[in-house]
Short mmCIF file of C-alpha atoms and ligand atoms in Angstrom, two decimals:
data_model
loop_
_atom_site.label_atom_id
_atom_site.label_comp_id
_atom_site.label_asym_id
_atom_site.label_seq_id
_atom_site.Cartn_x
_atom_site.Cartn_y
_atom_site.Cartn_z
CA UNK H 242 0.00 0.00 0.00
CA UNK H 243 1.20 3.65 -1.17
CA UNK H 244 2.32 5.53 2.24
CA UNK H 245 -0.25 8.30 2.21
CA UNK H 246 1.09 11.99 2.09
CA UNK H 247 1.89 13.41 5.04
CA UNK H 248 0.93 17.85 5.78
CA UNK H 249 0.77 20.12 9.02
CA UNK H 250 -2.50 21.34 7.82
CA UNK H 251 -5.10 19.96 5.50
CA UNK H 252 -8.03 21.92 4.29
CA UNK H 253 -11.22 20.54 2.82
CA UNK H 254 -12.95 23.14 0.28
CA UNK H 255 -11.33 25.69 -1.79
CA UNK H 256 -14.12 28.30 -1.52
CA UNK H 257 -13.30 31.51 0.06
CA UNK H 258 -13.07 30.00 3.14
CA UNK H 259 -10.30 27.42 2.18
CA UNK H 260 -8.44 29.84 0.08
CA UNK H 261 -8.31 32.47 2.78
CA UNK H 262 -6.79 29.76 5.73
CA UNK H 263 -4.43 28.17 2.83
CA UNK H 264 -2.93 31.74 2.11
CA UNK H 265 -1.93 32.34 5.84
CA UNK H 266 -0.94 28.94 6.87
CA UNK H 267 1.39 29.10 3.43
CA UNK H 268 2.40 31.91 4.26
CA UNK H 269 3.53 30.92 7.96
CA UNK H 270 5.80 28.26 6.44
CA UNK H 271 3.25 25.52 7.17
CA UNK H 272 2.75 22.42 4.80
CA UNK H 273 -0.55 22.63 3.59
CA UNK H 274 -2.69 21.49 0.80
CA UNK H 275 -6.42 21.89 0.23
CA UNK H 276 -8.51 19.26 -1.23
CA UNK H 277 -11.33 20.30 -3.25
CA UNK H 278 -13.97 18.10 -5.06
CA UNK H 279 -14.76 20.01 -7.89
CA UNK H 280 -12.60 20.86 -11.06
CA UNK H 281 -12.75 24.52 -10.11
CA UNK H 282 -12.02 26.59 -7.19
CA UNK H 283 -14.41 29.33 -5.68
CA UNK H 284 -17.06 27.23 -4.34
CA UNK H 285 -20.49 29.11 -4.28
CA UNK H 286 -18.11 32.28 -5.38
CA UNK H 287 -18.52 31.61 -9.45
CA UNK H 288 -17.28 34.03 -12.14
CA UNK H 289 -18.65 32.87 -15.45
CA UNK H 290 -18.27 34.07 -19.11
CA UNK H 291 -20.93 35.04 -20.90
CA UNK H 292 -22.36 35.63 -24.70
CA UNK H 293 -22.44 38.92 -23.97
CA UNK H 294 -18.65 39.29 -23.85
CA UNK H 295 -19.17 40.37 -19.34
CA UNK H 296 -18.32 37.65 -16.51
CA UNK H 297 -21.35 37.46 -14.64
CA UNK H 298 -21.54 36.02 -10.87
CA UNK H 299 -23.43 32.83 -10.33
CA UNK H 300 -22.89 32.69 -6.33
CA UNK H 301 -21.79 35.81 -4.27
CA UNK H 302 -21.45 39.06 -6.15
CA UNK H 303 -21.90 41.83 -3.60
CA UNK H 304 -18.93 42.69 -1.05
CA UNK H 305 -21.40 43.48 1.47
CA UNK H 306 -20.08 45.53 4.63
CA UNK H 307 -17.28 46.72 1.63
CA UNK H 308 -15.96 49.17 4.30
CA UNK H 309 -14.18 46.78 6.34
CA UNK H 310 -14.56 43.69 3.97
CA UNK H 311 -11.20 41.58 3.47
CA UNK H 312 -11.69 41.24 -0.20
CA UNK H 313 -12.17 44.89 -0.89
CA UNK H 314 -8.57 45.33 0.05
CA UNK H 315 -7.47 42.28 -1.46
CA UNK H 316 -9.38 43.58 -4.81
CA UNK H 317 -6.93 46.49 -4.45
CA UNK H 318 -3.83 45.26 -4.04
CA UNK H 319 -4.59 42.79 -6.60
CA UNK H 320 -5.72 45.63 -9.76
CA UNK H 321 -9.40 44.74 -9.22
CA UNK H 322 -11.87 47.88 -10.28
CA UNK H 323 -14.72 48.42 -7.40
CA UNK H 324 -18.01 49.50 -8.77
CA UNK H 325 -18.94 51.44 -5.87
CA UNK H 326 -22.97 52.46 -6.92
CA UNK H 327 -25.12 51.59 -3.97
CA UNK H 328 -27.84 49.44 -4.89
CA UNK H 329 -31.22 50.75 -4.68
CA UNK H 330 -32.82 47.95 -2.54
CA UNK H 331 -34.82 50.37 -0.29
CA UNK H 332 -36.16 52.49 -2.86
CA UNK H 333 -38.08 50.64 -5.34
CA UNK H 334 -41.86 50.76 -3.83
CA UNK H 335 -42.44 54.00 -4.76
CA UNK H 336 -41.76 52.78 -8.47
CA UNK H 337 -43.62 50.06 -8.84
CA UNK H 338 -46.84 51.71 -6.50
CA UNK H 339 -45.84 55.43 -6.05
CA UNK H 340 -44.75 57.51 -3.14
CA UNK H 341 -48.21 56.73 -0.96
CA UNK H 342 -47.76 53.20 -1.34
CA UNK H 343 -43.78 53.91 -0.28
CA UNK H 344 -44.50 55.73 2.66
CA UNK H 345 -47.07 53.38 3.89
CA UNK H 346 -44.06 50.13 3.30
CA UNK H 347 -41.13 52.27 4.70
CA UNK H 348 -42.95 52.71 7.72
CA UNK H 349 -44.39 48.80 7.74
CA UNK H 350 -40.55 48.30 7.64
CA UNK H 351 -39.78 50.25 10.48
CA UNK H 352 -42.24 48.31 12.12
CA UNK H 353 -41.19 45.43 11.30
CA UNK H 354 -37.56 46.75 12.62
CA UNK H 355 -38.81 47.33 15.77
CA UNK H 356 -40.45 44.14 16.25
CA UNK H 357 -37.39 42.33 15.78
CA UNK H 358 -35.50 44.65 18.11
CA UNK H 359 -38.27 43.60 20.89
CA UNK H 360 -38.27 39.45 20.08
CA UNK H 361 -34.76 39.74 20.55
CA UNK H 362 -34.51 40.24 23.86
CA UNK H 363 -36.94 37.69 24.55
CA UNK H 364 -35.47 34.86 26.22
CA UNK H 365 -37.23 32.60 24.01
CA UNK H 366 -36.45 32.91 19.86
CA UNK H 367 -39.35 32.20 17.33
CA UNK H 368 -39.57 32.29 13.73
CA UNK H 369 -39.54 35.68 11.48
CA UNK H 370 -43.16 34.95 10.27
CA UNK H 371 -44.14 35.23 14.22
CA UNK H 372 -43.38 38.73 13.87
CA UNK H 373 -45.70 39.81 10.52
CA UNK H 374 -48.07 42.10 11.72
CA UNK H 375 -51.68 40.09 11.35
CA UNK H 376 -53.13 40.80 7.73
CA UNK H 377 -50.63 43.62 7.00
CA UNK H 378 -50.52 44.94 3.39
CA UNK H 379 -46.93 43.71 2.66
CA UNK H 380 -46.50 40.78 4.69
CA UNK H 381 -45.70 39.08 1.30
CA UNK H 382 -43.27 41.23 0.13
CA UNK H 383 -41.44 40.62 3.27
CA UNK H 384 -41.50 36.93 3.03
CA UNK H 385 -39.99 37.45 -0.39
CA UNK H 386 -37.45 39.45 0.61
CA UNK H 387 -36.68 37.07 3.16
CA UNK H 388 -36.43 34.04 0.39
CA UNK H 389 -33.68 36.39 -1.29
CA UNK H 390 -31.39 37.50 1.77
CA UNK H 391 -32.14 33.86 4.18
CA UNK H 392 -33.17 31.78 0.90
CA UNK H 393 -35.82 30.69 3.10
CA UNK H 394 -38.96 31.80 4.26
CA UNK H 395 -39.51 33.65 7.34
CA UNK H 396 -41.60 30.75 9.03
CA UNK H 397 -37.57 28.86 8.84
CA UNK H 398 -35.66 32.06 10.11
CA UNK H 399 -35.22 32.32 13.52
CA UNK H 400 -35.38 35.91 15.06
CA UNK H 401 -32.64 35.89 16.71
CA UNK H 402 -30.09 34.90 14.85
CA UNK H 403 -31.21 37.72 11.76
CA UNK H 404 -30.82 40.00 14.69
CA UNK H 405 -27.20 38.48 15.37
CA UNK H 406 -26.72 40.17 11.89
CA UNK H 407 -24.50 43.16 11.19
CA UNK H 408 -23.26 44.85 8.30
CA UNK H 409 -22.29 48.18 7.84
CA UNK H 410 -24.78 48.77 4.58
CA UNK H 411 -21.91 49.48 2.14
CA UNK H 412 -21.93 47.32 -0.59
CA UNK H 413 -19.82 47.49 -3.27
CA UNK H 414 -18.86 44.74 -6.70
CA UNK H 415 -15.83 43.84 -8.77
CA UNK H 416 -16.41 44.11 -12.38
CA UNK H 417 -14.75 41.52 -12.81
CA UNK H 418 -16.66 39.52 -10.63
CA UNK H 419 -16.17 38.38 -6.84
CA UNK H 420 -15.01 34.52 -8.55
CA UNK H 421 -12.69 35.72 -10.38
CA UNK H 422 -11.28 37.91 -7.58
CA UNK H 423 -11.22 34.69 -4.75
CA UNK H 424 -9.32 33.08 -7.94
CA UNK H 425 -6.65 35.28 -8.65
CA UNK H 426 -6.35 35.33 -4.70
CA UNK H 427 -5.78 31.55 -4.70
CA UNK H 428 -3.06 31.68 -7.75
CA UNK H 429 -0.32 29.84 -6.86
CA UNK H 430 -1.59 27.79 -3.78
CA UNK H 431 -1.41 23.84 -3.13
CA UNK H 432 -4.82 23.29 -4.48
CA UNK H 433 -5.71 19.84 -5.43
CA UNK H 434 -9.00 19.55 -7.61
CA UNK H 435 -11.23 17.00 -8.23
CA UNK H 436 -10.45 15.35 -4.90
CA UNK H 437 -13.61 14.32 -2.84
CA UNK H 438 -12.90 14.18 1.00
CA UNK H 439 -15.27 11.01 2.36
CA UNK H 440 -13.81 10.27 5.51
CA UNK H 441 -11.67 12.37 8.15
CA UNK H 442 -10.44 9.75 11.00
CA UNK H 443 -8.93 11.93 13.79
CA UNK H 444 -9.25 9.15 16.25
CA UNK H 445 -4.75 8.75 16.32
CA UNK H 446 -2.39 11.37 16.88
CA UNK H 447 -2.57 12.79 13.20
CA UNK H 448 -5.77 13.18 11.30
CA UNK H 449 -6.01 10.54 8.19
CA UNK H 450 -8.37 12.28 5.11
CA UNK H 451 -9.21 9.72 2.85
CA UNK H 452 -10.38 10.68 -0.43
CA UNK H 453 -10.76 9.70 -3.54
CA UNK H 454 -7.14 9.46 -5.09
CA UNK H 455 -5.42 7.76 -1.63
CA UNK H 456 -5.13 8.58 1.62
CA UNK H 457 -3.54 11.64 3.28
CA UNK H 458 -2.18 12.94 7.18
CA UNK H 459 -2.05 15.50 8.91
CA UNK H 460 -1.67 17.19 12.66
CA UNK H 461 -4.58 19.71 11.78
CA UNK H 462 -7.39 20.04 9.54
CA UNK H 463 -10.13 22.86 8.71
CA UNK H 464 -13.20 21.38 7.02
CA UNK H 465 -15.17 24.44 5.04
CA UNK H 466 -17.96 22.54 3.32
CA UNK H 467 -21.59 23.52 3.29
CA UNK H 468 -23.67 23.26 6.43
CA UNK H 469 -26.42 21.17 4.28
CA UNK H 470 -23.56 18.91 3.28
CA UNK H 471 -21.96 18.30 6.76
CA UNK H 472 -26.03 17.57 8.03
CA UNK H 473 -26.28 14.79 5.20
CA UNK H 474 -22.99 12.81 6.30
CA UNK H 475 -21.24 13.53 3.05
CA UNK H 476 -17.84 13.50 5.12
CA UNK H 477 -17.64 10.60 7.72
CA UNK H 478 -16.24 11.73 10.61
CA UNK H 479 -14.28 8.77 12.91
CA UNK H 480 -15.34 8.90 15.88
CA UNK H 481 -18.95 10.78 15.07
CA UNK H 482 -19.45 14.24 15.79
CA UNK H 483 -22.99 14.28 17.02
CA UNK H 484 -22.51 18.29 18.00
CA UNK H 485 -21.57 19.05 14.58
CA UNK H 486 -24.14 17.18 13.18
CA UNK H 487 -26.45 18.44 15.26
CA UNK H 488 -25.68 22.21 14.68
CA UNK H 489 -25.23 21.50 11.16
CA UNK H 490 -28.66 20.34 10.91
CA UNK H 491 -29.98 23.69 12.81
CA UNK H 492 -28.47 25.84 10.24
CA UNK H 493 -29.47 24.30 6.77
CA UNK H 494 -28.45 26.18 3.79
CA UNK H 495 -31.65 28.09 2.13
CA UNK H 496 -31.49 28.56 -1.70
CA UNK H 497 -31.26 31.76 -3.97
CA UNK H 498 -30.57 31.18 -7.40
CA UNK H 499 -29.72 33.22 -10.50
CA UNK H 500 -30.58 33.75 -14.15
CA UNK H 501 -28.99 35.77 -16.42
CA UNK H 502 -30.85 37.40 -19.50
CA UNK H 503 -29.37 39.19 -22.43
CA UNK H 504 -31.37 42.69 -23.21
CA UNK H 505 -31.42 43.18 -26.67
CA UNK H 506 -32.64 47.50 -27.76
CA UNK H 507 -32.18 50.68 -25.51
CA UNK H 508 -35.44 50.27 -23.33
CA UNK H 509 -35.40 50.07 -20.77
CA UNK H 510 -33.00 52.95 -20.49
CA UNK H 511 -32.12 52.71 -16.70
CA UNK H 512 -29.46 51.03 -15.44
CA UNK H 513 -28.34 49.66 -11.81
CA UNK H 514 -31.97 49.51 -10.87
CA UNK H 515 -33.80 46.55 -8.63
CA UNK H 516 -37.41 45.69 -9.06
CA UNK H 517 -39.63 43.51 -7.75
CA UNK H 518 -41.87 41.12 -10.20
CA UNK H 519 -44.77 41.48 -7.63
CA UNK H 520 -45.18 42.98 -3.99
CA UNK H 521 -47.99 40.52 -3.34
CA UNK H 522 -46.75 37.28 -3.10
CA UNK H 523 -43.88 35.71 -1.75
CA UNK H 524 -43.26 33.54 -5.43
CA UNK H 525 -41.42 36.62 -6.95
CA UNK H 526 -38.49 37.42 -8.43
CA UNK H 527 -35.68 40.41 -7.54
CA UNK H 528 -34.85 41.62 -10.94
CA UNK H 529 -31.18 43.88 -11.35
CA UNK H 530 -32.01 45.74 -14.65
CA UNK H 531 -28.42 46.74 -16.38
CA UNK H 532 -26.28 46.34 -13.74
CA UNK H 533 -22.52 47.85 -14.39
CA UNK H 534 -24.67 49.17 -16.95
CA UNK H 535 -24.50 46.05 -19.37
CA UNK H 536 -27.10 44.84 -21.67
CA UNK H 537 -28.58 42.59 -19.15
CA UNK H 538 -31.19 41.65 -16.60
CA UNK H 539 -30.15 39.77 -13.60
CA UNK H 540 -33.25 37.21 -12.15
CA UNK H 541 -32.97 36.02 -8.66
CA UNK H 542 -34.99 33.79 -7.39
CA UNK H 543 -35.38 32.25 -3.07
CA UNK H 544 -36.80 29.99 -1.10
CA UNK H 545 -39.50 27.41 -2.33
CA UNK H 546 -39.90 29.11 -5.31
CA UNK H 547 -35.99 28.93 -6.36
CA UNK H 548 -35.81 24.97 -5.36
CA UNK H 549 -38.89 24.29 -7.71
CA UNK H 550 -37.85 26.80 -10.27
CA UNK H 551 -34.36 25.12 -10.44
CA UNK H 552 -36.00 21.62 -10.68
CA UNK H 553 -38.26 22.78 -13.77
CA UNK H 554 -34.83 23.07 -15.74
CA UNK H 555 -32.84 26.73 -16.85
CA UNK H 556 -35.79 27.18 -19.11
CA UNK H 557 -38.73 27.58 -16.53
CA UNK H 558 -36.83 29.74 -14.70
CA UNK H 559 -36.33 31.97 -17.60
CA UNK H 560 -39.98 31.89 -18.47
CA UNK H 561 -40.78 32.80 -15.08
CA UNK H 562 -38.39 35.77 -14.94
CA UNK H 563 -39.58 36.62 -18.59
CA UNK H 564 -43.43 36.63 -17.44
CA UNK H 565 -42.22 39.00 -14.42
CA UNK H 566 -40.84 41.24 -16.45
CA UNK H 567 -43.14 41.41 -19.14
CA UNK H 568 -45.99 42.20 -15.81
CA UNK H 569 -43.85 45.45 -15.10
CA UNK H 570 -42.53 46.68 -18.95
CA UNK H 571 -45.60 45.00 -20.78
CA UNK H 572 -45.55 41.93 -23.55
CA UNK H 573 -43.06 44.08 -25.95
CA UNK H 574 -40.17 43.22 -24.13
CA UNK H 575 -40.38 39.23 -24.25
CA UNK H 576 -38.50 38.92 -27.81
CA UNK H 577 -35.42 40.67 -26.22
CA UNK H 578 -34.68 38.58 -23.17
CA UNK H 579 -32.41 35.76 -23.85
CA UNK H 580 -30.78 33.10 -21.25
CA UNK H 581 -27.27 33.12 -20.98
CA UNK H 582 -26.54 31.52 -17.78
CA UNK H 583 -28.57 30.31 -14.63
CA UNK H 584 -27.84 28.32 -11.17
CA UNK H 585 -29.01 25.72 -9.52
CA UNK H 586 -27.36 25.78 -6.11
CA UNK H 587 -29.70 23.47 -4.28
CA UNK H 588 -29.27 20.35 -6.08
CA UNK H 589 -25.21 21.79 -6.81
CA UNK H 590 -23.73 18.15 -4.64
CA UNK H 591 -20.93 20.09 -3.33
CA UNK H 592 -22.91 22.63 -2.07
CA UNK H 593 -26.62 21.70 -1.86
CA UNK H 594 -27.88 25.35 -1.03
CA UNK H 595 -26.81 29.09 -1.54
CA UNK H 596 -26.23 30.51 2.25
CA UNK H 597 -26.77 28.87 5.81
CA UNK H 598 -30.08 29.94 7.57
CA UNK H 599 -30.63 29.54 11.30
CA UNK H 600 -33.79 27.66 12.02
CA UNK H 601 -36.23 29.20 14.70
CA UNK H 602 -33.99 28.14 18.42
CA UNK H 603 -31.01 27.51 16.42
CA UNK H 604 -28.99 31.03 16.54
CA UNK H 605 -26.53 29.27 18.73
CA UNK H 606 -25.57 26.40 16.21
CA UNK H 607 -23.01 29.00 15.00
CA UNK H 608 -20.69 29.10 18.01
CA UNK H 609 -20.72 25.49 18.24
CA UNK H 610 -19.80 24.43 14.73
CA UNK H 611 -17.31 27.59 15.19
CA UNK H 612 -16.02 25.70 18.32
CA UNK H 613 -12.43 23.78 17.78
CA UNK H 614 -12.19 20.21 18.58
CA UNK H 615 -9.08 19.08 20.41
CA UNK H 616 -7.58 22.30 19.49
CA UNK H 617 -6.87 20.17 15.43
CA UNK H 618 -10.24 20.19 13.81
CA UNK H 619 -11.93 22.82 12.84
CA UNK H 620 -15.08 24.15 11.04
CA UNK H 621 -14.60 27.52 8.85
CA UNK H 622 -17.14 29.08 6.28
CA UNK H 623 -19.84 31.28 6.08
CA UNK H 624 -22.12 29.29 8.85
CA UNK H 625 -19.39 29.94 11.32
CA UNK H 626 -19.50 33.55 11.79
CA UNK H 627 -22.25 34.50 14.46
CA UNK H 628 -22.82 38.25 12.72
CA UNK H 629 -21.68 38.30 9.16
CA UNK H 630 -22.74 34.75 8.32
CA UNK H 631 -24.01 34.01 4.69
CA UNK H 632 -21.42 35.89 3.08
CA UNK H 633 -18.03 35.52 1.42
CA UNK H 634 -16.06 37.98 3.90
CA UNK H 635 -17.51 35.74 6.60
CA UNK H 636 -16.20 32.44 4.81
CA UNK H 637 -12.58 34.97 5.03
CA UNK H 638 -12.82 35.60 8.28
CA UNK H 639 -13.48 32.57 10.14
CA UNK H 640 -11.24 30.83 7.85
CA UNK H 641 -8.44 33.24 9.21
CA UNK H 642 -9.21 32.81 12.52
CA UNK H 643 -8.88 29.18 12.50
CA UNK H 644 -5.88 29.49 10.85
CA UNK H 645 -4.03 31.58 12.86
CA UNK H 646 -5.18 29.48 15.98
CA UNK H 647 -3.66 26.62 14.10
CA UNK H 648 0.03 28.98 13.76
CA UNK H 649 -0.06 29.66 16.96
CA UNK H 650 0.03 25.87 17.86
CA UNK H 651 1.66 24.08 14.75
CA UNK H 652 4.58 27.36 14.71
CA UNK H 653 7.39 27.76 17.91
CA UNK H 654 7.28 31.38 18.98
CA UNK H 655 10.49 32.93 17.24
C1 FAD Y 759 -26.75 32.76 -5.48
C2 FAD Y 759 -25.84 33.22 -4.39
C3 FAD Y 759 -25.66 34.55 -4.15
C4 FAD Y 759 -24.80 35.00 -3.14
N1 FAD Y 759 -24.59 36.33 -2.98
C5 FAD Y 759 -23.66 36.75 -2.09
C6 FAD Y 759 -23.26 38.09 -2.07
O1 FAD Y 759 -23.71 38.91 -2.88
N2 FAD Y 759 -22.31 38.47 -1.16
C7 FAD Y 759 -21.73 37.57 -0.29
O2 FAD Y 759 -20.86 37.95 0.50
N3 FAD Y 759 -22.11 36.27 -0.30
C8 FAD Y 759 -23.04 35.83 -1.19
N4 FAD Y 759 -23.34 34.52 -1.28
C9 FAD Y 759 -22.78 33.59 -0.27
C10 FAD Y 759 -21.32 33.25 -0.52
O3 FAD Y 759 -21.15 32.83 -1.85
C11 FAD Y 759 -20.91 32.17 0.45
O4 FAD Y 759 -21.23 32.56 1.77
C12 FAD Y 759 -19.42 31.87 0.41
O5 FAD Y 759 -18.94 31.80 -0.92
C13 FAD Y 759 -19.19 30.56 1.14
O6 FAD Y 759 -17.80 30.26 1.14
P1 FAD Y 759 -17.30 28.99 1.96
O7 FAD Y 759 -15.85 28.88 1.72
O8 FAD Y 759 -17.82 29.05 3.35
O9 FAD Y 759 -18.06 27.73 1.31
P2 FAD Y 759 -18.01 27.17 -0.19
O10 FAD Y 759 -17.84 28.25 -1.16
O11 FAD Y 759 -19.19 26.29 -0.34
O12 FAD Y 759 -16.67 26.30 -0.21
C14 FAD Y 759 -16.64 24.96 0.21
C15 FAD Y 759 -15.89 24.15 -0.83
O13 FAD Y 759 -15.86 22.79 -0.41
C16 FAD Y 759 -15.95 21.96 -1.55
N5 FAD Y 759 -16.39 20.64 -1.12
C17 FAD Y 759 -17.63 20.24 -0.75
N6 FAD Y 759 -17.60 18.95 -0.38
C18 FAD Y 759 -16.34 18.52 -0.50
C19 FAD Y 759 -15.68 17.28 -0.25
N7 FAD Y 759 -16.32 16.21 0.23
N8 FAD Y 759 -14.35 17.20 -0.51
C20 FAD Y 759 -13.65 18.26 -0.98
N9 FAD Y 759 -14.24 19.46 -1.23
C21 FAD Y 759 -15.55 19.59 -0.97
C22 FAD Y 759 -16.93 22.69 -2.43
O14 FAD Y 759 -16.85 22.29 -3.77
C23 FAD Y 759 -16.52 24.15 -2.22
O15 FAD Y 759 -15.60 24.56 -3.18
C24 FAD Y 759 -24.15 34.05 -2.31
C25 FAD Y 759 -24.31 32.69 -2.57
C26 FAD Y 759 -25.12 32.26 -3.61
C27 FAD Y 759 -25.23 30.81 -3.90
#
């Protein structure tokens, strides 16, 4: 039998999470390598050409919180143009119903604000959809909005952990897409694609990975896969981790998927803006029209809506983004939207979901999956972070951290 490869530090995942701990572990001297199952890096950060001669972002394409965001500076220092327009999420009602109808929602959202604020404290959590006001006018919209920031519905978001949320509300873009910026980030590392992690024995003295091409060691490892995929057993862990498990399952990974359409003609003429297909139901799509100004219309779908839309095949999701659109700009506009690239995130096997979600009593699950076990295995990735979770500069962060907890054992004080 082969002797299997021997590392101070192996990481499983080469999203932003595994890039970020590879970089500073490398960079501390350590041997590391990072396994990855698919041919590409990036993870559910995914920079793709399109027909339209733009990279488009099929997972994370905001640097939200941009102000203190790790990958802002790292878009700097590595010649990465920042498209600094603020999206116009908060603004949109009074285009689609007019300023009544957005006075009436901003201060339903205030509300809705201060409800939270109040459950929190609670000693007790509950879901989101607890806190709808009974009846109220845009108690759909909400859950919509919900199925595009949680990917789930507000009945599956637990109140205090979307209170655990901050950001700083600056949100900026690469042009060249967030991908392609976690990519040129990872050039040079010791990434090894197309290697699937099963099992990860830490039961002896070093850690034995085994994958699918042989068997590796190690004194320390940081797993960053999804929370959906640690809750289905898709790495065995020897001896079990029932906490894990068990937190995994408490923070599932909702979906939000995108579609891509071409925009053929000048109309319509603005650019950068966000609309909503319909404010009264919670099946609806977000729709970016010309963002960076390019002839194109970005779809994005959450929640039930995006699982079943991403079942029905590219196509259907289209069609439904087409109908949307052609409710708001009328029928004319149907013969210039085109495909030219979609998701499907949820049934994606190395990721099975878009961004972890706290179920109602779960808020906690963070800090435990975040929690080290014998000071050698560790859990990174978006899920981990209590406050910025969901995001790519959360993958960064508690990637980091783990790492540097891992220096300060595996590397003698100079
Ligand atoms: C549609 C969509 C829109 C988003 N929008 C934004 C946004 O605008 N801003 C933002 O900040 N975030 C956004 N996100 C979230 C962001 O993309 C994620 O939070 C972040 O990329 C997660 O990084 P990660 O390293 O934690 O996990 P991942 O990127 O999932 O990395 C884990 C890696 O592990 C690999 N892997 C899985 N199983 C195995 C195995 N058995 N063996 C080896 N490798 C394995 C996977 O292939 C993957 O590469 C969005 C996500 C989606 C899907």
């Amino acid at each position: 039998m082969a002797a299997s490869r021997d590392f101070d530090v192996v990481i499983v995942g080469a999203g932003a999470a595994g890039i970020a701990a590879c970089r500073h572990l490398a960079a501390a001297k350590l041997r590391v390598v990072v396994l990855e199952a698919r041919d590409r890096i990036g993870g559910r950060a995914w920079t793709v050409p399109t027909a339209i001669g733009k990279p488009i972002d099929l997972g994370c394409e905001w640097l939200h919180s941009a102000d203190i965001n790790p990958w802002s500076e790292i878009a700097v220092t590595l010649g990465f143009s920042l498209d600094k327009m603020p999206p116009d999420w908060t603004s949109r009602i009074a285009i689609h119903h007019g300023e009544d109808a957005n006075n009436d929602w901003q201060r339903a959202r205030e509300e809705f604000e201060e409800a939270y604020e109040c459950a929190a404290q609670l000693p007790y959590d509950q879901p989101a959809s607890a806190l709808l006001p009974p009846g109220g006018r845009w108690n759909k919209l909400f859950d919509a909005i919900s199925t595009w920031a949680n990917g789930a519905e507000l009945d599956c978001v637990s109140v205090k952990d979307r209170q655990n949320y901050d950001n700083t509300s600056i949100n900026w873009r690469c042009y060249d897409g967030y991908g392609a910026l976690m990519n040129a980030y990872a050039a040079g590392l010791p990434i090894e694609r197309e290697t699937v992690v099963r099992a990860i024995d830490h039961s002896d003295r070093r850690i034995r990975i085994s994958t699918n091409r042989g068997d590796l060691t190690a004194a320390a490892v940081i797993v960053t896969i999804s929370t959906s995929l640690i809750a289905e057993d898709s790495i065995r862990f020897i001896p079990p981790l029932p906490q894990v498990r068990e937190a995994a399952h408490g923070l599932p990974c909702g979906v939000a998927n995108k579609c891509f359409l071409a925009l053929d003609g000048a109309n319509p003429p603005e650019t950068y803006r966000h609309l909503i297909g319909r404010t009264d139901r919670t099946e609806t799509g977000n729709y970016q029209i010309r963002p960076h100004g390019w002839p194109v219309i970005s779809c994005y779908f959450g929640g039930q809506l995006s699982l079943q839309l991403e079942k029905d095949g590219p196509e259907a999701m289209a069609a439904f983004g087409i109908d949307e659109l052609a409710g708001i700009y009328g029928n004319e506009i149907r013969a210039r939207l085109r495909l030219i690239a979609s998701s499907a995130w949820g049934i994606d096997p190395f990721a099975r979901g878009s961004y972890s979600c706290a179920l109602p009593g779960h808020a906690d699950d963070r800090a435990i999956l975040a929690r080290p076990i014998d000071d050698r295995l560790f859990f990174a990735g978006e899920a981990c972070s209590r406050d910025q979770f969901g995001t790519a500069h959360a993958a960064f962060t508690t990637a980091v951290s783990a790492a540097e907890r891992i220096i300060r054992i595996l590397v003698p004080a100079s």
